[in-house]
C-alpha positions in Angstrom: -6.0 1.0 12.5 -8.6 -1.7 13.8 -9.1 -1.6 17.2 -7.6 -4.2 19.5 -9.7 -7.1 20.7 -11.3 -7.2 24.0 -9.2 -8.9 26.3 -11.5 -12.4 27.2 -11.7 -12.7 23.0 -7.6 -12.2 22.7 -7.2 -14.7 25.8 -10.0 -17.4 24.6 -8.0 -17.4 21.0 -4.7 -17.7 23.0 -5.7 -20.3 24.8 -7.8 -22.4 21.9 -6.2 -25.9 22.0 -9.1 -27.8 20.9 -11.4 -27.8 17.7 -15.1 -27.7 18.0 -15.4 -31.1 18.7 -13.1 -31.4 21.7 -10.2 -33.1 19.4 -6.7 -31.6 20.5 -4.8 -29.6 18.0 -1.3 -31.2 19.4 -0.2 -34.3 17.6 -1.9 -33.4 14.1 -1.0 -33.2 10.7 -3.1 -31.4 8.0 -0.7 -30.6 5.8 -0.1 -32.8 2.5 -2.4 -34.2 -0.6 -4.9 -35.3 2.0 -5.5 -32.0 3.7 -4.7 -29.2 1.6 -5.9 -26.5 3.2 -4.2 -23.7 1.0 -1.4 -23.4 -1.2 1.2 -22.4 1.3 1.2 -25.7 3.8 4.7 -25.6 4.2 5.5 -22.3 4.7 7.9 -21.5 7.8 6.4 -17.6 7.4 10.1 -15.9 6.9 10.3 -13.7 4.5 10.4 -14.1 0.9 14.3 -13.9 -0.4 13.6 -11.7 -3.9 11.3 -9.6 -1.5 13.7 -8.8 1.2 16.9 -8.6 -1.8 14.9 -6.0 -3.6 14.0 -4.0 -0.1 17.5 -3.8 0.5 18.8 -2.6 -2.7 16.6 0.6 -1.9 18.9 1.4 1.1 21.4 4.2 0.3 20.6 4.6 -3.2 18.7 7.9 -4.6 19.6 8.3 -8.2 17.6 5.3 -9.8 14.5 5.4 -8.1 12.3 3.9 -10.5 15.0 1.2 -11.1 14.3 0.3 -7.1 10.3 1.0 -6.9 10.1 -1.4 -9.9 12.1 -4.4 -8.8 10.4 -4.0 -5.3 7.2 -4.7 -7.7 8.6 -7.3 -9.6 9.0 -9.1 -6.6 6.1 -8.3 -5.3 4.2 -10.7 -8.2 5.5 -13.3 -7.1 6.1 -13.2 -3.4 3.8 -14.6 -0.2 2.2 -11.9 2.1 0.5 -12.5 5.7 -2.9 -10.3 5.7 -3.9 -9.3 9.5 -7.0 -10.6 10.3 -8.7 -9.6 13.4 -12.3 -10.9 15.4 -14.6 -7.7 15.9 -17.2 -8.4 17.9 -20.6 -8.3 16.0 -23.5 -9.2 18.6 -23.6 -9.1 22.4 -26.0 -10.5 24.8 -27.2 -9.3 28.5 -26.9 -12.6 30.6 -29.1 -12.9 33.6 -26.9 -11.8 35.8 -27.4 -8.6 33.8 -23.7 -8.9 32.3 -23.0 -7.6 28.7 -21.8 -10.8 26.8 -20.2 -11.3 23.7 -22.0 -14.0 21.9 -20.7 -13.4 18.0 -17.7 -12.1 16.5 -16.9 -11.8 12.9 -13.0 -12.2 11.8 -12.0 -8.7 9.5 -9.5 -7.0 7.5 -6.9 -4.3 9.5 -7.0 -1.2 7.2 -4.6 1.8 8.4 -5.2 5.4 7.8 -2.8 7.5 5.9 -1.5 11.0 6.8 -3.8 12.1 4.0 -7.2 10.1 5.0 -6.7 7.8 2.5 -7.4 3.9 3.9 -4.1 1.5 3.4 -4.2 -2.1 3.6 -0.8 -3.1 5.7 0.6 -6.4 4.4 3.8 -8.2 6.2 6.7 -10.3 4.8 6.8 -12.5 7.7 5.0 -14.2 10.9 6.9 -12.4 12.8 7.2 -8.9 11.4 2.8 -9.1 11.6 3.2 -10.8 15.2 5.2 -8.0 16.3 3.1 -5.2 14.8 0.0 -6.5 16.8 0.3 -9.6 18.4 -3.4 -10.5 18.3 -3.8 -10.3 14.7 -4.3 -13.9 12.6 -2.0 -14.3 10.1 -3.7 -15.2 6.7 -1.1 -16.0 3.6 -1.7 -14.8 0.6 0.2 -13.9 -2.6 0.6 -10.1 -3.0 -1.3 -9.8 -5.7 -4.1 -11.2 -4.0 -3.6 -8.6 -1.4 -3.8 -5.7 -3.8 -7.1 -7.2 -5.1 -8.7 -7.1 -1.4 -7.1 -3.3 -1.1 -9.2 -2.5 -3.8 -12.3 -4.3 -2.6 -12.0 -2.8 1.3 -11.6 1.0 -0.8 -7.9 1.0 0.1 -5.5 2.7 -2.4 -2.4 2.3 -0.6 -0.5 -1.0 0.5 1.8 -0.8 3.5 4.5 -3.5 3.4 6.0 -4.1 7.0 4.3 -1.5 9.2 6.2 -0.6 12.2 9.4 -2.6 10.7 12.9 -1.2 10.4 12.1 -0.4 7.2 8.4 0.3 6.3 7.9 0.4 2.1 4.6 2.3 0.7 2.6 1.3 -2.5 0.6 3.8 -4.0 -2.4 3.2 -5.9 -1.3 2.8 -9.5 1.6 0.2 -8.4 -1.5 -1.3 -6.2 -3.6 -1.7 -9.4 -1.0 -2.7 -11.4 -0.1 -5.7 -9.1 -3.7 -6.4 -8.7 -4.0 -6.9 -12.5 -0.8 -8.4 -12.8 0.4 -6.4 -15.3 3.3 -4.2 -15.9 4.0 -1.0 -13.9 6.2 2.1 -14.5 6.4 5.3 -12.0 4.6 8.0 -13.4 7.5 10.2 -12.9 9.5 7.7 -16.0 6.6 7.2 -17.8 7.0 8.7 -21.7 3.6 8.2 -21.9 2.2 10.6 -19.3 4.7 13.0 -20.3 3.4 13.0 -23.9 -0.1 13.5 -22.2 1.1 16.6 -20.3 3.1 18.0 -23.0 -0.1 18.5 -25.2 -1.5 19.6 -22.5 1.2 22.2 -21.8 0.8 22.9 -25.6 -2.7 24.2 -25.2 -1.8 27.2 -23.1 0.8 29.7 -24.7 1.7 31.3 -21.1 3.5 27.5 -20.3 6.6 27.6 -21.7 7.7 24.0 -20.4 6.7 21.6 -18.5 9.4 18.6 -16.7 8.4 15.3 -14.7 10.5 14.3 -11.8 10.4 12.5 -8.9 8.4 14.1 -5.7 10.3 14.8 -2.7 7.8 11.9 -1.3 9.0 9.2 -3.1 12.3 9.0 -0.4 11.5 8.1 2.7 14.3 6.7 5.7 14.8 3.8 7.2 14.8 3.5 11.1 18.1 3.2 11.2 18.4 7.0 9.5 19.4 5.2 6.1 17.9 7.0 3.0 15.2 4.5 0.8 14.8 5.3 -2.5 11.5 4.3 -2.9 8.5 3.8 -0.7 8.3 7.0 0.5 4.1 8.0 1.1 4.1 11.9 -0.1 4.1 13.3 -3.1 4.9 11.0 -5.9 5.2 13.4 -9.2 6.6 16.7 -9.3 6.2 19.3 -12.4 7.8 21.6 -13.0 6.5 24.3 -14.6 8.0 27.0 -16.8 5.4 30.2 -17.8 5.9 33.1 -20.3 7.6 36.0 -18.2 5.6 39.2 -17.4 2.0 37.2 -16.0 1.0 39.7 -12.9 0.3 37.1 -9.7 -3.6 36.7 -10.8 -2.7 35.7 -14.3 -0.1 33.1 -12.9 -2.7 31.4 -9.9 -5.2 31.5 -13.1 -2.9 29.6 -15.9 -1.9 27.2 -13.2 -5.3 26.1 -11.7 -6.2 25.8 -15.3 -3.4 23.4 -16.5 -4.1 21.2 -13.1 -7.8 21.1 -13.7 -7.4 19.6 -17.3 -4.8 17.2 -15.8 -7.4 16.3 -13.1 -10.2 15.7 -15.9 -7.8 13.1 -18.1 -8.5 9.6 -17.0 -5.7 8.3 -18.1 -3.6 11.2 -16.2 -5.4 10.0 -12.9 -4.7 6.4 -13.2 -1.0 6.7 -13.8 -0.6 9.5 -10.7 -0.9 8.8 -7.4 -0.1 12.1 -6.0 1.3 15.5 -7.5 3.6 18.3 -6.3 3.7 21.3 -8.6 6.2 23.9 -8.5 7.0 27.2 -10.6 10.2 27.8 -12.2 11.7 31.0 -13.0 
């Protein structure tokens, strides 16, 4: 997480009731035709009401979790976000008093860092939830979809909706990508598509037998409350199962299994659609 601001930068933007030019901000209006300074003017910043419906369908339910993750998404297209913008500052000065000063300070993105060293970009449904989180962070809104587009220019590949919230909901790459395009997105552990791609991959080693997709463990996660979510969760997202031929000595097992994961690994297509893979041997 960004650092906090210095204290005379969070107390100069606290107390900042006047524009460059001396004009108080009390008493004005720039919302309307004649000011419109972005496409959300009148928004109160509470939540968005298909948002919050499909974050609380997730609560208590754990046998259609692609049903929940997907209508989270589906929401998601649509809905209004608040980015956390901070002020770094960029350039100091000594005064001649011999006092370091900060004479610049340049306004940035928050980016968190996940259990795995992967950067996440956190992203709130409300004022509030953001002011709460860290109270000197600017609240810029901006449609989710725009918000997966600047997670994938700041290098981020997860999203974190509501931080520090009662209920915290993780997006992993693919869903991240697929927002940011605006196109349709299915969790890899539904998709017939990837398990067509794994089964001829599976088919091109007689010691697999079979191979299954189903969710990770990660995929759950809890809200604060102790309530299951299904959907959100930051671990693992797939899980294979994988079936070999009986009679492989320990060697010949590590070997056939380090083989099938490095040609997953080496298919595009396989890479795009995971986000994270838990493999496990069946007997």
């Amino acid at each position: 997480m960004s650092r906090e601001l210095p204290a005379h930068i969070a107390a100069a933007l606290a107390g900042n009731h006047t524009d460059s030019a001396g004009q108080a901000w009390a008493g004005r209006d720039l919302s309307g035709p004649q000011n419109p300074l972005h496409a959300f003017d009148d928004d109160d910043g509470a939540p968005d009401q298909a948002l919050t419906a499909a974050l609380t369908g997730l609560r208590g339910v754990t046998d259609e979790l692609g049903a929940g993750e997907r209508a989270v998404l589906a929401a998601l297209t649509t809905a209004r976000v608040f980015i956390p913008i901070v002020a770094e500052v960029s350039r100091q000065a000594r005064t001649d008093a011999g006092l370091e000063a900060d004479t610049e300070a340049d306004m940035s993105l928050v980016t968190l860092s996940a259990p795995d060293g992967r950067k996440a970009l956190p992203v709130f449904s409300s004022t509030a939830a953001l002011q709460q989180w860290h109270p000197a962070a600017r609240p810029v809104a901006a449609y989710a979809a725009r918000a997966a587009l600047a997670a994938v220019s700041e290098g981020a590949e997860l999203l974190v909706l509501d931080p520090g919230e009662a209920m915290t909901f993780v997006l992993r790459r693919p869903a991240v990508w697929a927002l940011a395009q605006q196109r349709d997105w299915t969790p890899s552990y539904e998709d017939p598509a990837l398990a067509g791609l794994i089964g001829v991959v599976a088919q091109e080693d007689p010691a697999v037998l079979s191979v299954g997709l189903r969710p990770a463990a990660g995929v759950l996660t809890r809200a604060a409350d102790g309530t299951i979510v299904s959907g959100g969760g930051p671990g693992p997202e797939l899980r294979l199962d994988l079936r070999l031929r009986a009679g492989l000595t320990p060697e010949a097992v590590a070997d056939v299994v380090a083989s099938f994961r490095s040609k997953l690994l080496g298919l595009p297509e396989f890479v795009e659609r995971v986000d994270s893979l838990d493999l496990k041997l069946l007997r």
